[in-house]
Amino acid sequence: QQQVKQSPQSLIVQKGGISIINCAYENTAFDYFPWYQQFPGKGPALLIAIRPDVSEKKEGRFTISFNKSAKQFSLHIMDSQPGDSATYFCAASKGTSGSRLTFGEGTQLTVNP
Amino acid sequence: DAGVTQSPTHLIKTRGQQVTLRCSPKSGHDTVSWYQQALGQGPQFIFQYYEEEERQRGNFPDRFSGHQFPNYSSELNVNALLLGDSALYLCASSLWTNGYTFGSGTRLTVV
């Protein structure tokens, strides 16, 4: 049962461009929405996270936009750099941020120089 | 600063065999979770251990079992291996109210 759907599966962006990855969830009990970045041969690393009491959170070049009524959230990477090339996963959980995570299928981002 | 340490990094097993994977949590963390990540997919939650007890479990068969030791380290055991068990197994540690720190995983190949 896929409770978090992520798109696109892959994304190619030019250096300096904006990368946008979208996720939709089904379970309205979810109240913690993190994004993870994973490089080949490494485990996922927390990038940024949001709770549904705010509609947007920004940390440096990374922004999460959250639409509670649509049950959707997205990651925007501004001024994308080749070093941002990685696989990005959205996730969701209910309760504390240490609760079990339900992950999306992942988006492979390539930033061309 | 030692993060989450997993061993071994790679493992090849034959179908039907049993395997044990190990995880040492980040210093100060008391909760350990295990995830299975098939190639090209997102991690899937297997189970979570806290105070040496399985606290939550995902949709995995009983062939998957685990243990947490008094020093918070953990093991994941898989019996009667199937070809479909081939995956990257990720250990993540946390404090209950804080987010996860993932290890780099153990790549299990079942032949």
mmCIF file of N, CA, C and O in Angstrom, chain A residues 1-2 9 32 36 38 41-46 51 87 89 94 96-106, chain B residues 31 33 35 37 40-45 48 56-59 88 90 94-100 102-104:
data_model
loop_
_atom_site.group_PDB
_atom_site.id
_atom_site.type_symbol
_atom_site.label_atom_id
_atom_site.label_comp_id
_atom_site.label_asym_id
_atom_site.label_seq_id
_atom_site.Cartn_x
_atom_site.Cartn_y
_atom_site.Cartn_z
ATOM 1 N N GLN A 1 0.846 -1.194 0.000
ATOM 2 C CA GLN A 1 0.000 0.000 0.000
ATOM 3 C C GLN A 1 0.886 1.251 0.000
ATOM 4 O O GLN A 1 1.623 1.480 0.947
ATOM 5 N N GLN A 2 0.844 1.974 -1.105
ATOM 6 C CA GLN A 2 1.670 3.152 -1.242
ATOM 7 C C GLN A 2 0.939 4.342 -0.680
ATOM 8 O O GLN A 2 -0.074 4.770 -1.219
ATOM 9 N N GLN A 9 9.993 10.785 -11.341
ATOM 10 C CA GLN A 9 10.926 9.718 -11.006
ATOM 11 C C GLN A 9 12.358 10.176 -11.224
ATOM 12 O O GLN A 9 13.262 9.793 -10.497
ATOM 13 N N TYR A 32 4.253 14.893 10.136
ATOM 14 C CA TYR A 32 5.672 15.238 10.045
ATOM 15 C C TYR A 32 6.130 14.821 8.670
ATOM 16 O O TYR A 32 5.935 13.669 8.256
ATOM 17 N N TYR A 36 14.629 13.710 2.414
ATOM 18 C CA TYR A 36 15.947 13.124 2.579
ATOM 19 C C TYR A 36 16.704 13.165 1.260
ATOM 20 O O TYR A 36 16.124 13.059 0.182
ATOM 21 N N GLN A 38 19.953 11.308 -0.714
ATOM 22 C CA GLN A 38 20.784 10.101 -0.652
ATOM 23 C C GLN A 38 21.758 10.073 -1.821
ATOM 24 O O GLN A 38 21.349 10.153 -2.986
ATOM 25 N N GLY A 41 25.740 4.744 -2.416
ATOM 26 C CA GLY A 41 26.553 4.089 -1.393
ATOM 27 C C GLY A 41 26.384 4.652 -0.003
ATOM 28 O O GLY A 41 27.080 4.223 0.924
ATOM 29 N N LYS A 42 25.471 5.596 0.167
ATOM 30 C CA LYS A 42 25.244 6.214 1.483
ATOM 31 C C LYS A 42 23.798 6.045 1.904
ATOM 32 O O LYS A 42 22.922 5.782 1.101
ATOM 33 N N GLY A 43 23.560 6.214 3.203
ATOM 34 C CA GLY A 43 22.201 6.213 3.686
ATOM 35 C C GLY A 43 21.562 7.572 3.480
ATOM 36 O O GLY A 43 22.237 8.566 3.226
ATOM 37 N N PRO A 44 20.251 7.641 3.578
ATOM 38 C CA PRO A 44 19.557 8.937 3.441
ATOM 39 C C PRO A 44 19.977 9.891 4.551
ATOM 40 O O PRO A 44 20.185 9.480 5.698
ATOM 41 N N ALA A 45 20.056 11.175 4.200
ATOM 42 C CA ALA A 45 20.393 12.212 5.167
ATOM 43 C C ALA A 45 19.271 13.245 5.175
ATOM 44 O O ALA A 45 18.817 13.682 4.115
ATOM 45 N N LEU A 46 18.830 13.619 6.371
ATOM 46 C CA LEU A 46 17.748 14.594 6.496
ATOM 47 C C LEU A 46 18.180 15.938 5.915
ATOM 48 O O LEU A 46 19.225 16.479 6.257
ATOM 49 N N ARG A 51 6.123 20.583 9.525
ATOM 50 C CA ARG A 51 4.899 20.098 10.162
ATOM 51 C C ARG A 51 3.740 20.879 9.582
ATOM 52 O O ARG A 51 3.921 22.008 9.107
ATOM 53 N N THR A 87 19.658 11.303 -5.122
ATOM 54 C CA THR A 87 18.272 10.852 -5.094
ATOM 55 C C THR A 87 17.587 11.486 -3.890
ATOM 56 O O THR A 87 18.145 11.479 -2.787
ATOM 57 N N PHE A 89 14.160 11.771 -1.466
ATOM 58 C CA PHE A 89 12.986 11.056 -0.994
ATOM 59 C C PHE A 89 12.152 11.971 -0.100
ATOM 60 O O PHE A 89 12.683 12.605 0.820
ATOM 61 N N LYS A 94 3.609 9.961 11.590
ATOM 62 C CA LYS A 94 2.674 10.573 12.531
ATOM 63 C C LYS A 94 3.265 10.508 13.929
ATOM 64 O O LYS A 94 3.921 9.544 14.302
ATOM 65 N N THR A 96 5.893 11.836 16.717
ATOM 66 C CA THR A 96 7.192 12.496 16.795
ATOM 67 C C THR A 96 8.022 12.189 15.553
ATOM 68 O O THR A 96 7.720 11.273 14.786
ATOM 69 N N SER A 97 9.085 12.944 15.395
ATOM 70 C CA SER A 97 9.945 12.750 14.230
ATOM 71 C C SER A 97 10.743 11.467 14.341
ATOM 72 O O SER A 97 11.420 11.078 13.400
ATOM 73 N N GLY A 98 10.681 10.778 15.472
ATOM 74 C CA GLY A 98 11.342 9.488 15.596
ATOM 75 C C GLY A 98 10.438 8.328 15.273
ATOM 76 O O GLY A 98 10.832 7.169 15.404
ATOM 77 N N SER A 99 9.217 8.620 14.834
ATOM 78 C CA SER A 99 8.275 7.564 14.472
ATOM 79 C C SER A 99 8.639 6.938 13.138
ATOM 80 O O SER A 99 9.422 7.478 12.370
ATOM 81 N N ARG A 100 8.023 5.793 12.852
ATOM 82 C CA ARG A 100 8.286 5.132 11.581
ATOM 83 C C ARG A 100 7.967 6.056 10.422
ATOM 84 O O ARG A 100 6.968 6.764 10.433
ATOM 85 N N LEU A 101 8.822 6.014 9.412
ATOM 86 C CA LEU A 101 8.661 6.842 8.235
ATOM 87 C C LEU A 101 8.097 6.026 7.080
ATOM 88 O O LEU A 101 8.495 4.880 6.861
ATOM 89 N N THR A 102 7.184 6.638 6.325
ATOM 90 C CA THR A 102 6.719 6.088 5.062
ATOM 91 C C THR A 102 7.330 6.932 3.964
ATOM 92 O O THR A 102 7.097 8.147 3.912
ATOM 93 N N PHE A 103 8.131 6.313 3.105
ATOM 94 C CA PHE A 103 8.886 7.025 2.085
ATOM 95 C C PHE A 103 8.174 7.004 0.739
ATOM 96 O O PHE A 103 7.434 6.063 0.416
ATOM 97 N N GLY A 104 8.438 8.034 -0.050
ATOM 98 C CA GLY A 104 8.074 8.013 -1.451
ATOM 99 C C GLY A 104 9.060 7.169 -2.238
ATOM 100 O O GLY A 104 10.027 6.630 -1.679
ATOM 101 N N GLU A 105 8.821 7.059 -3.554
ATOM 102 C CA GLU A 105 9.637 6.177 -4.383
ATOM 103 C C GLU A 105 10.990 6.786 -4.769
ATOM 104 O O GLU A 105 11.873 6.075 -5.241
ATOM 105 N N GLY A 106 11.152 8.060 -4.584
ATOM 106 C CA GLY A 106 12.425 8.706 -4.865
ATOM 107 C C GLY A 106 12.450 9.428 -6.204
ATOM 108 O O GLY A 106 11.748 9.056 -7.151
ATOM 109 N N THR B 31 16.985 4.623 20.304
ATOM 110 C CA THR B 31 15.999 3.923 19.473
ATOM 111 C C THR B 31 16.642 3.534 18.152
ATOM 112 O O THR B 31 17.341 4.339 17.541
ATOM 113 N N SER B 33 15.889 1.733 14.341
ATOM 114 C CA SER B 33 14.917 1.282 13.351
ATOM 115 C C SER B 33 15.657 0.655 12.183
ATOM 116 O O SER B 33 16.778 1.057 11.861
ATOM 117 N N TYR B 35 15.292 -0.485 8.043
ATOM 118 C CA TYR B 35 14.582 -0.284 6.791
ATOM 119 C C TYR B 35 15.213 -1.150 5.708
ATOM 120 O O TYR B 35 16.420 -1.362 5.695
ATOM 121 N N GLN B 37 15.720 -1.249 1.611
ATOM 122 C CA GLN B 37 15.637 -0.425 0.411
ATOM 123 C C GLN B 37 16.004 -1.263 -0.806
ATOM 124 O O GLN B 37 17.181 -1.551 -1.045
ATOM 125 N N GLY B 40 16.379 1.155 -6.524
ATOM 126 C CA GLY B 40 15.511 2.101 -7.210
ATOM 127 C C GLY B 40 14.226 2.433 -6.486
ATOM 128 O O GLY B 40 13.333 3.055 -7.071
ATOM 129 N N GLN B 41 14.128 2.054 -5.217
ATOM 130 C CA GLN B 41 12.908 2.321 -4.452
ATOM 131 C C GLN B 41 13.213 3.038 -3.153
ATOM 132 O O GLN B 41 14.368 3.138 -2.724
ATOM 133 N N GLY B 42 12.184 3.535 -2.507
ATOM 134 C CA GLY B 42 12.346 4.164 -1.208
ATOM 135 C C GLY B 42 12.466 3.118 -0.110
ATOM 136 O O GLY B 42 12.012 1.987 -0.264
ATOM 137 N N PRO B 43 13.075 3.485 1.002
ATOM 138 C CA PRO B 43 13.189 2.548 2.125
ATOM 139 C C PRO B 43 11.815 2.141 2.652
ATOM 140 O O PRO B 43 10.889 2.952 2.703
ATOM 141 N N GLN B 44 11.720 0.871 3.055
ATOM 142 C CA GLN B 44 10.498 0.334 3.648
ATOM 143 C C GLN B 44 10.789 -0.026 5.107
ATOM 144 O O GLN B 44 11.766 -0.723 5.400
ATOM 145 N N PHE B 45 9.929 0.406 5.996
ATOM 146 C CA PHE B 45 10.105 0.191 7.428
ATOM 147 C C PHE B 45 9.943 -1.284 7.782
ATOM 148 O O PHE B 45 8.929 -1.897 7.435
ATOM 149 N N GLN B 48 11.149 -1.306 14.676
ATOM 150 C CA GLN B 48 11.829 -0.346 15.524
ATOM 151 C C GLN B 48 11.980 -0.927 16.928
ATOM 152 O O GLN B 48 11.048 -1.527 17.451
ATOM 153 N N GLN B 56 7.481 -1.076 17.125
ATOM 154 C CA GLN B 56 6.636 -0.979 15.941
ATOM 155 C C GLN B 56 7.158 -1.973 14.916
ATOM 156 O O GLN B 56 8.356 -2.255 14.883
ATOM 157 N N ARG B 57 6.276 -2.459 14.054
ATOM 158 C CA ARG B 57 6.674 -3.399 13.029
ATOM 159 C C ARG B 57 5.954 -3.075 11.739
ATOM 160 O O ARG B 57 4.760 -2.748 11.750
ATOM 161 N N GLY B 58 6.676 -3.133 10.646
ATOM 162 C CA GLY B 58 6.090 -2.939 9.336
ATOM 163 C C GLY B 58 5.557 -4.237 8.773
ATOM 164 O O GLY B 58 5.488 -5.263 9.473
ATOM 165 N N ASN B 59 5.211 -4.221 7.508
ATOM 166 C CA ASN B 59 4.587 -5.372 6.867
ATOM 167 C C ASN B 59 5.650 -6.335 6.327
ATOM 168 O O ASN B 59 5.812 -6.502 5.118
ATOM 169 N N LEU B 88 19.380 -3.154 0.054
ATOM 170 C CA LEU B 88 20.206 -2.407 1.000
ATOM 171 C C LEU B 88 19.430 -2.322 2.309
ATOM 172 O O LEU B 88 18.282 -1.870 2.324
ATOM 173 N N LEU B 90 19.078 -0.670 5.845
ATOM 174 C CA LEU B 90 19.480 0.552 6.525
ATOM 175 C C LEU B 90 19.088 0.512 7.990
ATOM 176 O O LEU B 90 17.968 0.134 8.331
ATOM 177 N N SER B 94 17.746 7.113 16.658
ATOM 178 C CA SER B 94 17.086 8.359 17.016
ATOM 179 C C SER B 94 16.835 8.397 18.511
ATOM 180 O O SER B 94 16.938 7.376 19.198
ATOM 181 N N LEU B 95 16.526 9.577 18.991
ATOM 182 C CA LEU B 95 15.838 9.719 20.249
ATOM 183 C C LEU B 95 14.369 9.816 19.882
ATOM 184 O O LEU B 95 14.036 10.279 18.787
ATOM 185 N N TRP B 96 13.476 9.443 20.741
ATOM 186 C CA TRP B 96 12.066 9.323 20.359
ATOM 187 C C TRP B 96 11.498 10.614 19.784
ATOM 188 O O TRP B 96 10.696 10.602 18.875
ATOM 189 N N THR B 97 11.948 11.743 20.302
ATOM 190 C CA THR B 97 11.377 13.000 19.841
ATOM 191 C C THR B 97 12.211 13.686 18.766
ATOM 192 O O THR B 97 11.861 14.763 18.312
ATOM 193 N N ASN B 98 13.281 13.060 18.342
ATOM 194 C CA ASN B 98 14.142 13.665 17.331
ATOM 195 C C ASN B 98 14.214 12.798 16.098
ATOM 196 O O ASN B 98 13.901 11.622 16.129
ATOM 197 N N GLY B 99 14.627 13.399 14.989
ATOM 198 C CA GLY B 99 14.677 12.689 13.729
ATOM 199 C C GLY B 99 15.775 11.656 13.663
ATOM 200 O O GLY B 99 16.640 11.562 14.513
ATOM 201 N N TYR B 100 15.710 10.880 12.604
ATOM 202 C CA TYR B 100 16.632 9.784 12.392
ATOM 203 C C TYR B 100 18.012 10.227 11.922
ATOM 204 O O TYR B 100 18.143 11.225 11.206
ATOM 205 N N PHE B 102 20.645 7.993 9.667
ATOM 206 C CA PHE B 102 20.794 6.712 8.982
ATOM 207 C C PHE B 102 22.256 6.321 8.862
ATOM 208 O O PHE B 102 23.140 7.175 8.698
ATOM 209 N N GLY B 103 22.499 5.010 8.895
ATOM 210 C CA GLY B 103 23.799 4.480 8.545
ATOM 211 C C GLY B 103 23.905 4.337 7.029
ATOM 212 O O GLY B 103 22.952 4.623 6.298
ATOM 213 N N SER B 104 25.068 3.896 6.573
ATOM 214 C CA SER B 104 25.282 3.732 5.133
ATOM 215 C C SER B 104 24.732 2.416 4.600
ATOM 216 O O SER B 104 24.704 2.204 3.386
#
